[in-house]
Tab-separated table of C-alpha atoms in Angstrom:
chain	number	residue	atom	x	y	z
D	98	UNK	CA	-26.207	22.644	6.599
D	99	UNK	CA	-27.184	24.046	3.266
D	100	UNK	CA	-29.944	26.347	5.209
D	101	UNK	CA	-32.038	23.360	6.088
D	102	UNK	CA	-32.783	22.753	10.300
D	103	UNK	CA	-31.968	19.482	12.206
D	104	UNK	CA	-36.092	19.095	12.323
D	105	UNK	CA	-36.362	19.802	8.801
D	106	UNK	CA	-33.380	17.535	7.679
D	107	UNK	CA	-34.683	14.731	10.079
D	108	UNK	CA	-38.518	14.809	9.394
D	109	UNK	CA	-39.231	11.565	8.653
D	110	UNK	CA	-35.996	10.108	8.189
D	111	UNK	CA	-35.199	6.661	9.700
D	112	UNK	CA	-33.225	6.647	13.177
D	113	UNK	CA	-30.327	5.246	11.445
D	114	UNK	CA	-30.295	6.992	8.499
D	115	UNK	CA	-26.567	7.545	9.672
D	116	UNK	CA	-25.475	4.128	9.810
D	117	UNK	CA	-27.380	3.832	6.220
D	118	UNK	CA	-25.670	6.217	5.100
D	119	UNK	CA	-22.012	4.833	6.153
D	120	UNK	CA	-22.687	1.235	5.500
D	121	UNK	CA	-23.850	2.465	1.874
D	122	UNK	CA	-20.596	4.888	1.318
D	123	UNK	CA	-18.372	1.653	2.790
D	124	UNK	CA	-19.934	0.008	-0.031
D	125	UNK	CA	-19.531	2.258	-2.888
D	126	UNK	CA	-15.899	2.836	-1.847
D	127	UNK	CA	-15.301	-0.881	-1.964
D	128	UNK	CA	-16.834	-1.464	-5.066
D	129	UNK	CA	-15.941	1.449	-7.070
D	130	UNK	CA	-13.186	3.261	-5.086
D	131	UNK	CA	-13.188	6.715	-3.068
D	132	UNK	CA	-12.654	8.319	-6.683
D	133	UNK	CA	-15.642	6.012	-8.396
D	134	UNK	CA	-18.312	6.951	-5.075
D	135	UNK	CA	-21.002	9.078	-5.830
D	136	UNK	CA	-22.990	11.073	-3.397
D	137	UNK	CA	-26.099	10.698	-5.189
D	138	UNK	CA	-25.642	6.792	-5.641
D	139	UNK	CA	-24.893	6.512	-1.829
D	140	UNK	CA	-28.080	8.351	-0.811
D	141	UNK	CA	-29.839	6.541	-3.329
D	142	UNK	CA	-28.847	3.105	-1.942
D	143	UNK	CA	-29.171	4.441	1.608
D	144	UNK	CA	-32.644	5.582	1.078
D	145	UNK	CA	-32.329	8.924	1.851
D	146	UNK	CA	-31.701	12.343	0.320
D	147	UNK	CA	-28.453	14.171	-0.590
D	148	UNK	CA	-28.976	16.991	1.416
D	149	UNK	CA	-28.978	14.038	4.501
D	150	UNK	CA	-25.651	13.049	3.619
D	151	UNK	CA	-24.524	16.830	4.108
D	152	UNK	CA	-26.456	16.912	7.232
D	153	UNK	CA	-24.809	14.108	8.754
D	154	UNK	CA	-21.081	14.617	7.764
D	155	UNK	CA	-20.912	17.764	6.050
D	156	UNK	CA	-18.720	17.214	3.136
D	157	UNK	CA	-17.298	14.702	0.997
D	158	UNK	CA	-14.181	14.172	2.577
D	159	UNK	CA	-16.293	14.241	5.971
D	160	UNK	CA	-18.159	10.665	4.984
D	161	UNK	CA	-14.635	9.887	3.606
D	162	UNK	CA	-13.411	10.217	6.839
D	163	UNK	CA	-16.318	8.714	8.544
D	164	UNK	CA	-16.070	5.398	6.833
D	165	UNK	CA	-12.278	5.019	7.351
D	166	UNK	CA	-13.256	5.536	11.688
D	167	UNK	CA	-16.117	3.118	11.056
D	168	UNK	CA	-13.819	0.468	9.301
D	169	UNK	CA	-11.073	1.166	11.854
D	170	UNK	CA	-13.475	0.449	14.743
D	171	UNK	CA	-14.747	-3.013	12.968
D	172	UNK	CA	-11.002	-4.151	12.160
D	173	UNK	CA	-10.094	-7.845	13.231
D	174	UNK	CA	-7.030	-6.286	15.171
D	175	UNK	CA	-9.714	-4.610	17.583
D	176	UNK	CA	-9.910	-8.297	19.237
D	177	UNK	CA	-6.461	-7.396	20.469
D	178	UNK	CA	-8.622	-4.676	23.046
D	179	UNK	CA	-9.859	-7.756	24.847
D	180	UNK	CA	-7.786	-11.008	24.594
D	181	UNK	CA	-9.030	-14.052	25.464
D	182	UNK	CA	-7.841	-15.998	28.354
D	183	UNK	CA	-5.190	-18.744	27.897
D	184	UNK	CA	-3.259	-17.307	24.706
D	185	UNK	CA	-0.283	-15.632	24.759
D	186	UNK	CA	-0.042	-12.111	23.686
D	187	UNK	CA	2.121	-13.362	21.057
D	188	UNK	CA	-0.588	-16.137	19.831
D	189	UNK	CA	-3.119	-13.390	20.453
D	190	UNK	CA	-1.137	-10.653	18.037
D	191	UNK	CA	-0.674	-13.456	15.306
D	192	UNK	CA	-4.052	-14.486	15.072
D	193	UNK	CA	-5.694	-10.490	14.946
D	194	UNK	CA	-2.358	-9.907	11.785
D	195	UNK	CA	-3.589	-12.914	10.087
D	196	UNK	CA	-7.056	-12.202	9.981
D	197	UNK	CA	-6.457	-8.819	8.472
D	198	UNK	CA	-5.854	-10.561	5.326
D	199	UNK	CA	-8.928	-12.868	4.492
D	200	UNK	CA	-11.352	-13.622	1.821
D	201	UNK	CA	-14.518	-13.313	3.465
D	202	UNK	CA	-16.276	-10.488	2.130
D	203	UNK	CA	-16.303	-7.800	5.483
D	204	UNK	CA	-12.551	-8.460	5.666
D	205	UNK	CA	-11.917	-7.586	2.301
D	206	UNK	CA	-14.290	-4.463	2.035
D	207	UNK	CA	-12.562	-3.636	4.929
D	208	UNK	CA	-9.312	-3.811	3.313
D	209	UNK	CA	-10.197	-2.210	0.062
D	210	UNK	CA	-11.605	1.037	2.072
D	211	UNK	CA	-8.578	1.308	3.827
D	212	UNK	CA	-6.231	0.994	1.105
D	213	UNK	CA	-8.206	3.488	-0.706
D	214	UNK	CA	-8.226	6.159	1.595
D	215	UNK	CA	-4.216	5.232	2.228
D	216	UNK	CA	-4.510	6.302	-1.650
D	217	UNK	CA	-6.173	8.944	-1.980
D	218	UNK	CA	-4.507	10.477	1.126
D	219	UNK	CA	-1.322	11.055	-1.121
D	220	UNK	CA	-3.669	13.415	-3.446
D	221	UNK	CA	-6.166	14.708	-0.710
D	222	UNK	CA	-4.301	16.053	2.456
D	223	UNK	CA	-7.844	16.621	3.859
D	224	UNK	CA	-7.833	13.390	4.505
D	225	UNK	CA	-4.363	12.729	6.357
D	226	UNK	CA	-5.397	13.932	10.077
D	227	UNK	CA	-7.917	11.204	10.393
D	228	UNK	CA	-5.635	8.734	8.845
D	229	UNK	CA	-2.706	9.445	10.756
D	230	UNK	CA	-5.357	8.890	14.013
D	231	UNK	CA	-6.348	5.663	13.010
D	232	UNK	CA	-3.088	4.987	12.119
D	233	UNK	CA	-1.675	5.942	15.064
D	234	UNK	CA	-4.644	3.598	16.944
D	235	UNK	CA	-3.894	0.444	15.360
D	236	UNK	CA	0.045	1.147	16.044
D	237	UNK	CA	-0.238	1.684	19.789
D	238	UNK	CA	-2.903	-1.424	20.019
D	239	UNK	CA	-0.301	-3.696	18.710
D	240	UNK	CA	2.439	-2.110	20.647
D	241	UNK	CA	0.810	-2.901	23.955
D	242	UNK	CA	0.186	-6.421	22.470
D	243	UNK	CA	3.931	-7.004	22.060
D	244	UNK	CA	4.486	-5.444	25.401
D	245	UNK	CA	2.649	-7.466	26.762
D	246	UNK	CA	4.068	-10.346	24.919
D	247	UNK	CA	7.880	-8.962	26.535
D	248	UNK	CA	5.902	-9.335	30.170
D	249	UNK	CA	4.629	-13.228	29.344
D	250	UNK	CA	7.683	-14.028	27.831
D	251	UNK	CA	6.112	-15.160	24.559
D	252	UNK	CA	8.329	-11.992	22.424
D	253	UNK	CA	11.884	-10.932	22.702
D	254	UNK	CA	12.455	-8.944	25.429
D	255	UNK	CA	15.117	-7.004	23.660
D	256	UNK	CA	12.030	-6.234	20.975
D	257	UNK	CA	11.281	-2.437	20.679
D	258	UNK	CA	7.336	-2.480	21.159
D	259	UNK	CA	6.906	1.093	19.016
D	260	UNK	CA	9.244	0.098	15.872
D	261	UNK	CA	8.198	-3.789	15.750
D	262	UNK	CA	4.480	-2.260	15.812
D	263	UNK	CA	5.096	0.128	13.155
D	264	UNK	CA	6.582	-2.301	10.870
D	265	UNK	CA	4.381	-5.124	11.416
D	266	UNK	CA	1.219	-2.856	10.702
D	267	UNK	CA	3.360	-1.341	7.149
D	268	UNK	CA	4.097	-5.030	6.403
D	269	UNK	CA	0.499	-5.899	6.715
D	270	UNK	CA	-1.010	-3.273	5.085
D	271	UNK	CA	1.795	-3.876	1.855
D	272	UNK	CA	0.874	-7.786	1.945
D	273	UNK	CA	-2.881	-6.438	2.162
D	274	UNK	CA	-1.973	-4.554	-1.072
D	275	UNK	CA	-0.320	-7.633	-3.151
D	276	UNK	CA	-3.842	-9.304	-1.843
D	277	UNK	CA	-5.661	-7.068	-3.276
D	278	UNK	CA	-4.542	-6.103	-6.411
D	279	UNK	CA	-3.766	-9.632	-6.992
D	280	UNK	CA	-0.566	-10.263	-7.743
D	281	UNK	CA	-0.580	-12.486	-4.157
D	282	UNK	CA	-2.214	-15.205	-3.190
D	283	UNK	CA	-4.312	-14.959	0.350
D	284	UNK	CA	-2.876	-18.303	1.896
D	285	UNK	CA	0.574	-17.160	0.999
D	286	UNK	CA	0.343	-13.386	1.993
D	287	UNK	CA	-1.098	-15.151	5.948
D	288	UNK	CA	1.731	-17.264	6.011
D	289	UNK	CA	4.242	-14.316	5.416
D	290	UNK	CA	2.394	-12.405	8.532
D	291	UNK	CA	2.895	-15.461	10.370
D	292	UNK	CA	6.568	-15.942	9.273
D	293	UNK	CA	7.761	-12.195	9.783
D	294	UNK	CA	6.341	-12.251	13.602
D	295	UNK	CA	8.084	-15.243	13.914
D	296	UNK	CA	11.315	-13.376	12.721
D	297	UNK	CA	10.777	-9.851	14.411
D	298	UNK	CA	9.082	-11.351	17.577
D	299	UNK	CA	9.701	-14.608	18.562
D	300	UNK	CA	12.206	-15.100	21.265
D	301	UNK	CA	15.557	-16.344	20.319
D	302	UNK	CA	16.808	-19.408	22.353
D	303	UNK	CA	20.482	-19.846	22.459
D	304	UNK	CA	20.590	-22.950	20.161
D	305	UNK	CA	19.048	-20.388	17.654
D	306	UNK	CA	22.582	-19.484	17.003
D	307	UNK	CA	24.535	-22.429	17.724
D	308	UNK	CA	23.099	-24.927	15.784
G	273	UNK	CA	-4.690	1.445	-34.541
G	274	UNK	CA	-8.350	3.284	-35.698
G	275	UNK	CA	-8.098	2.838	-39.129
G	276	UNK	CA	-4.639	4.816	-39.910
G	277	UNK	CA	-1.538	3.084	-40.670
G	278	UNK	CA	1.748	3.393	-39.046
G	279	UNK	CA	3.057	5.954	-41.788
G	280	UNK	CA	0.348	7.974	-41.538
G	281	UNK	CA	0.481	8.068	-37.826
G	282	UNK	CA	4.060	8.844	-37.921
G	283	UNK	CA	4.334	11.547	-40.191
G	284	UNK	CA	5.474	14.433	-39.046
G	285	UNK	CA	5.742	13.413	-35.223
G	286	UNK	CA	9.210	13.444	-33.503
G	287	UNK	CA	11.213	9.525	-33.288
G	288	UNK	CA	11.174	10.298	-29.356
G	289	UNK	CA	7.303	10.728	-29.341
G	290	UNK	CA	6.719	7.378	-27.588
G	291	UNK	CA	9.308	8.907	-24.862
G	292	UNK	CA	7.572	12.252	-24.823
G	293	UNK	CA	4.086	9.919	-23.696
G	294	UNK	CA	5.684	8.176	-21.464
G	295	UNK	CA	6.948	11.060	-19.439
G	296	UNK	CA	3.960	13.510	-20.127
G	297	UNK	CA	1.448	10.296	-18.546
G	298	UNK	CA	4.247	9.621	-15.812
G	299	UNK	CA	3.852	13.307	-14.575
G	300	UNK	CA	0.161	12.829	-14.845
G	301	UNK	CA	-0.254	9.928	-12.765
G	302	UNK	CA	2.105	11.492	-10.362
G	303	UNK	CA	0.036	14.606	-10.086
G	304	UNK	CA	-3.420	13.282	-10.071
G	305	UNK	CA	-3.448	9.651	-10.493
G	306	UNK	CA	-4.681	7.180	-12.535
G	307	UNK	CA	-7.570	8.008	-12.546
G	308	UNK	CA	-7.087	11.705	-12.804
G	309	UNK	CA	-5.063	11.195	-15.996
G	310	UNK	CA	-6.972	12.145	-18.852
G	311	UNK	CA	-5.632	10.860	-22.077
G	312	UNK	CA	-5.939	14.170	-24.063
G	313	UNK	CA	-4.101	16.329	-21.207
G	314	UNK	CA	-1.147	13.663	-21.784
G	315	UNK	CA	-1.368	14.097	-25.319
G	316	UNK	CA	-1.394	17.954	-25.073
G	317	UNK	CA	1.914	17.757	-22.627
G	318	UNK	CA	3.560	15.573	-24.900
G	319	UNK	CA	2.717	17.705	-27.892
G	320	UNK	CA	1.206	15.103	-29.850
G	321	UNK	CA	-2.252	13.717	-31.406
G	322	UNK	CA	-4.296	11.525	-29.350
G	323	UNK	CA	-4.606	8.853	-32.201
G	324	UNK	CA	-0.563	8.854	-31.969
G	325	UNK	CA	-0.819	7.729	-28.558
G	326	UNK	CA	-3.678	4.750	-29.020
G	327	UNK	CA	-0.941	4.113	-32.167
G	328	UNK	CA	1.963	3.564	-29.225
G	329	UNK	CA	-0.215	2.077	-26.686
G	330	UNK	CA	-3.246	0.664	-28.086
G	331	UNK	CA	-5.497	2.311	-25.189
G	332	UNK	CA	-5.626	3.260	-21.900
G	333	UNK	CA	-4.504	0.683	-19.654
G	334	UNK	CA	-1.509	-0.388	-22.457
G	335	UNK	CA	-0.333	3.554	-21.554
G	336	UNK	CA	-0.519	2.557	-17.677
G	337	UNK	CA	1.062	-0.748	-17.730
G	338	UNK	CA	4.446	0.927	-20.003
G	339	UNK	CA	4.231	3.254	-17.555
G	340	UNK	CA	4.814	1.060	-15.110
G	341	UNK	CA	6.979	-1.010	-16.783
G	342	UNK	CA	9.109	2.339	-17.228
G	343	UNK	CA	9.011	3.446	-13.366
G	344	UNK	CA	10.039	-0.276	-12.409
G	345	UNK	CA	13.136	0.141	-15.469
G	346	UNK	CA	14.115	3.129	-13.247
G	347	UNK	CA	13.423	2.062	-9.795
G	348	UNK	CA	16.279	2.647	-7.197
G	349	UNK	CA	16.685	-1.395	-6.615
G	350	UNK	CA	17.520	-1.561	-10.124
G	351	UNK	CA	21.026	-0.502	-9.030
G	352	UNK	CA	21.039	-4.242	-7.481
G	353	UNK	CA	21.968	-5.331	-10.664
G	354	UNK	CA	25.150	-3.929	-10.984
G	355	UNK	CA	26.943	-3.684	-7.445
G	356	UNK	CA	30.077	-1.877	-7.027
G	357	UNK	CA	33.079	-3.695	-5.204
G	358	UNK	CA	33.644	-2.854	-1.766
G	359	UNK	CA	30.285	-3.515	-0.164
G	360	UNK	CA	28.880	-6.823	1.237
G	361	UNK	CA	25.359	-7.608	-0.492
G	362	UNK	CA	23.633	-6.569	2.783
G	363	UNK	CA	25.042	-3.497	2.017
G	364	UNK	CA	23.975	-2.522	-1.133
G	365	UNK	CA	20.580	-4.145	-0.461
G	366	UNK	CA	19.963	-1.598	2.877
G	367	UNK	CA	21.539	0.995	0.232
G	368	UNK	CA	19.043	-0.255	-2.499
G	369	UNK	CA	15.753	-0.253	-0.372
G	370	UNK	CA	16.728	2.907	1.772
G	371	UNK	CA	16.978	4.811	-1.461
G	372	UNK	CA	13.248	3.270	-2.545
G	373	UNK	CA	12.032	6.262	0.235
G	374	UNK	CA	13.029	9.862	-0.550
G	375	UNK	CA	11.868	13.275	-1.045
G	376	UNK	CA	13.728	13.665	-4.564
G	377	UNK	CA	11.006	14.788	-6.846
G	378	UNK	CA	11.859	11.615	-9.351
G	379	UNK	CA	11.763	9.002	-6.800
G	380	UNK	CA	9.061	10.294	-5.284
G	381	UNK	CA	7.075	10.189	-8.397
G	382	UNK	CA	8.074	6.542	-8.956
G	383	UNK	CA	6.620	6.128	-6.110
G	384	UNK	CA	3.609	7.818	-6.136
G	385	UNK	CA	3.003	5.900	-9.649
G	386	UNK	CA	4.030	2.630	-8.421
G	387	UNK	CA	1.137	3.042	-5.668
G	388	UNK	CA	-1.510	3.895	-8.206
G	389	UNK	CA	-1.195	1.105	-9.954
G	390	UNK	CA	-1.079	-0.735	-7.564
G	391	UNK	CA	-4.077	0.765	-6.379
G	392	UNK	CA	-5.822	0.749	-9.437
G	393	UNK	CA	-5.485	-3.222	-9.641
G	394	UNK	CA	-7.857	-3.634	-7.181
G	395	UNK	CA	-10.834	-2.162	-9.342
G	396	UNK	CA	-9.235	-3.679	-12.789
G	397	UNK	CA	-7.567	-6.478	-13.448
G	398	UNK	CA	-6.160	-5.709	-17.017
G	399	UNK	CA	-3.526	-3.952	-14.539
G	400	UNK	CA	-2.750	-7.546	-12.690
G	401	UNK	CA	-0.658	-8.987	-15.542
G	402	UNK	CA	2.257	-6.507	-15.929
G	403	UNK	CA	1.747	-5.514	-11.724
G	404	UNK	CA	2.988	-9.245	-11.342
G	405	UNK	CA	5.928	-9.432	-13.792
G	406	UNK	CA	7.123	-6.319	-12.552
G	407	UNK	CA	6.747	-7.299	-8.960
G	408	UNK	CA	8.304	-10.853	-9.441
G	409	UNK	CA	11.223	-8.941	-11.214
G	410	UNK	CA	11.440	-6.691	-8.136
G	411	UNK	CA	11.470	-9.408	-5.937
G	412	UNK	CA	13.931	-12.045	-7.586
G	413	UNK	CA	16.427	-8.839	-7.540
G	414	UNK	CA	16.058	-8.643	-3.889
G	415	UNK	CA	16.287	-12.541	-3.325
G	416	UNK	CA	19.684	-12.902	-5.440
G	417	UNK	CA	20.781	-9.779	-3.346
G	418	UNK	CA	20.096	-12.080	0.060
G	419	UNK	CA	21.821	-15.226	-1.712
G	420	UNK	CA	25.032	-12.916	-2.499
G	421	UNK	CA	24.709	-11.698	1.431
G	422	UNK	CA	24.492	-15.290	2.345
G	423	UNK	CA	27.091	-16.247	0.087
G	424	UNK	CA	29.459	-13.568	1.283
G	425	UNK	CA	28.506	-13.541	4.953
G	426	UNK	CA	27.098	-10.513	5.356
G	427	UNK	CA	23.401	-12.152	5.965
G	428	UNK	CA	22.275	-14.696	8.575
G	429	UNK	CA	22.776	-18.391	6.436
G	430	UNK	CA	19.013	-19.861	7.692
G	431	UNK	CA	17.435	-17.086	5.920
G	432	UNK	CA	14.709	-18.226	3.248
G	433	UNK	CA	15.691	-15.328	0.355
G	434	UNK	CA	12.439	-15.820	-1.297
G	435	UNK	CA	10.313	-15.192	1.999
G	436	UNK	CA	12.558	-12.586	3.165
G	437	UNK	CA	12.117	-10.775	-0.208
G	438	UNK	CA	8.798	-11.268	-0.139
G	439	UNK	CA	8.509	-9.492	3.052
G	440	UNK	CA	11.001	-6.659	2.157
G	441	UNK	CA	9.460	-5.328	-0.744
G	442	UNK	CA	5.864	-5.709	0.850
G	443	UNK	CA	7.085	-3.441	3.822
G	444	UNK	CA	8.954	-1.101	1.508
G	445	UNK	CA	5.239	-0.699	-0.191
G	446	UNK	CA	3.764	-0.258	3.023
G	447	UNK	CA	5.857	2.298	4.414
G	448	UNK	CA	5.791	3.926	1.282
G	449	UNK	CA	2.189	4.393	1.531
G	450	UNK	CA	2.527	5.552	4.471
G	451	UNK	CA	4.962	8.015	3.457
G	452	UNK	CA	3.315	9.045	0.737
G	453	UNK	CA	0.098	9.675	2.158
G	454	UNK	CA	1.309	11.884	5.029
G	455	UNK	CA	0.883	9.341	8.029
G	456	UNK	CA	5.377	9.099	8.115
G	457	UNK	CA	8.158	11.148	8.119
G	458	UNK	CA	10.672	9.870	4.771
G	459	UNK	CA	13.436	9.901	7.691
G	460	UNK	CA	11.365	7.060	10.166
G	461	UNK	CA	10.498	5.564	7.346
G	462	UNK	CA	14.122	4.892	6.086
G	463	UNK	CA	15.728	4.075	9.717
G	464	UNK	CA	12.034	1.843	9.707
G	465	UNK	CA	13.773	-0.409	6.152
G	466	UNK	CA	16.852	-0.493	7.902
G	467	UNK	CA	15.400	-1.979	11.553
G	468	UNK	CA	13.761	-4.202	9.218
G	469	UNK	CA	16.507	-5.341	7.671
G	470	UNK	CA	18.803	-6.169	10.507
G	471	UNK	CA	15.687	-8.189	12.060
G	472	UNK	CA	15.349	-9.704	9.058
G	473	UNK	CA	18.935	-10.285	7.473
G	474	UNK	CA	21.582	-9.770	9.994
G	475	UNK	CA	23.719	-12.929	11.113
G	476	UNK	CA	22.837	-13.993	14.951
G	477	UNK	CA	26.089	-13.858	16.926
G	478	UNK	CA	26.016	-16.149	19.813
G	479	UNK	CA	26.111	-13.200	22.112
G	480	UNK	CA	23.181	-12.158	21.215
G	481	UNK	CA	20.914	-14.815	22.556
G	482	UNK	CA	23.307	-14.615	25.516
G	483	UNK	CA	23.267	-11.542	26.891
């Protein structure tokens, strides 16, 4: 807390001054990578004070890891808590995949913060507890989805929820990574999502293997 | 080339000084990234002038794209190329991307490396160029390895083997990263490539839609 009080920290800071602060770092990090972010520029383009950015998350790696929960909780996959009526949980699971990958700008950010923390994890263990949570998160949320898909009959039922989730979210984030760092094009990288479900998923009719 | 000539440059340095770069900015990268590596720390391992290595690799991101031309020369899929007799192509391909994952300081570095840069790419796109030839090169491999298993029997005939090596090598880079940063165990991760493959690859027997 660097000797400063709550009351002293806080006097006359905005309410949000948090959620400045975060959408600011999410920025930085997106433009300039977790290694390019600089406190001072973040509190600078926040509005407040460097000292505020302690206050509220202690330490580098704590914003680090505040901005990788705050992407997590924005992802498209999140629709996947509440799915609409009248889609299948297969429909349902293809749709939040594909729309991990996607030009428009919040998408992208999205995608650049969490491929940059993914990075930087492999020089910053700090890092790795949070990841592995969010990690864990977005496995178990598309688990249930293909469970569910086993129980409506739109996935295999001989499918293993926890090891098709795992390697659908990898395959994402790799395809996210080819995005990315251009070397592959957005259409192309949704239409492999949308062709692997289709070959780890879907369920396999006997003419499959006849024809 | 700054203003000195080629003699001048080379006078007096070892014929393997090139090598000695390429392996001094490979352990760099390895250890603290790309953007860790600092050109006169690489310089200083390899035991030569700076100048010497702008003469080799004309700046900065020439040094980071041999190196990654290097790593791909090296990379365990490479074996692909040359497949013993005895094994079906499925074979040698699970042998070929299982091998991609593994705790061996050298492949590990690869990895590591191959991550950064493709990291990196996202922030500068004087990276993009040699990230796609290397990646198209990595891929083709992969599809003529699926065209052999097709060829030989050992993978399912309606397989696209551009798509499916498409999809391989992007979830081989995602589980990597995962790997890598701490979020997997190297032993999930390897049974994970070889799950994948038999989804992907394996021929459908008519019992198995069946059952």
């Amino acid at each position: 807390m660097k000797g400063l009080t709550q009351d002293e920290q806080l006097d006359g800071q905005p309410a949000d001054s948090r959620d400045a602060i975060l959408v600011a770092a999410c920025r930085a990090v997106a433009e300039q990578g977790i290694r390019g972010m600089r406190l001072e520029a973040v509190a600078r383009e926040a509005g407040v004070s460097v000292p505020l950015v302690y206050y509220h998350f202690e330490s580098r790696p704590g914003l680090i890891r505040a901005v990788l929960r705050y992407v997590g909780a924005a992802a498209p996959s999140e629709v996947l808590r509440e799915r609409p009526p009248g889609f299948s949980a297969y429909e349902a699971l293809e749709a939040a995949l594909i729309s991990e990958i996607d030009d428009e700008p919040r998408v992208r950010d999205a995608s650049v913060i969490w491929g940059e923390v993914n990075a930087s994890a492999v020089f910053d263990p700090k890092l790795r507890d949070e990841l592995r949570r969010v990690n864990r998160a977005w496995s178990a949320l598309v688990a249930e989805a293909i469970e569910s898909g086993i129980a409506d009959g739109s996935v295999d039922p001989t499918v293993d929820p926890a090891v098709a989730a795992e390697l659908l979210i990898s395959l994402v984030d790799g395809l996210c990574a080819r995005w990315l760092g251009g070397t592959l094009e957005v259409e192309r990288a949704r239409r492999l999502v949308a062709a692997a479900l289709r070959a780890a998923l879907a369920p396999r009719r006997a003419s499959d293997s006849i024809e």
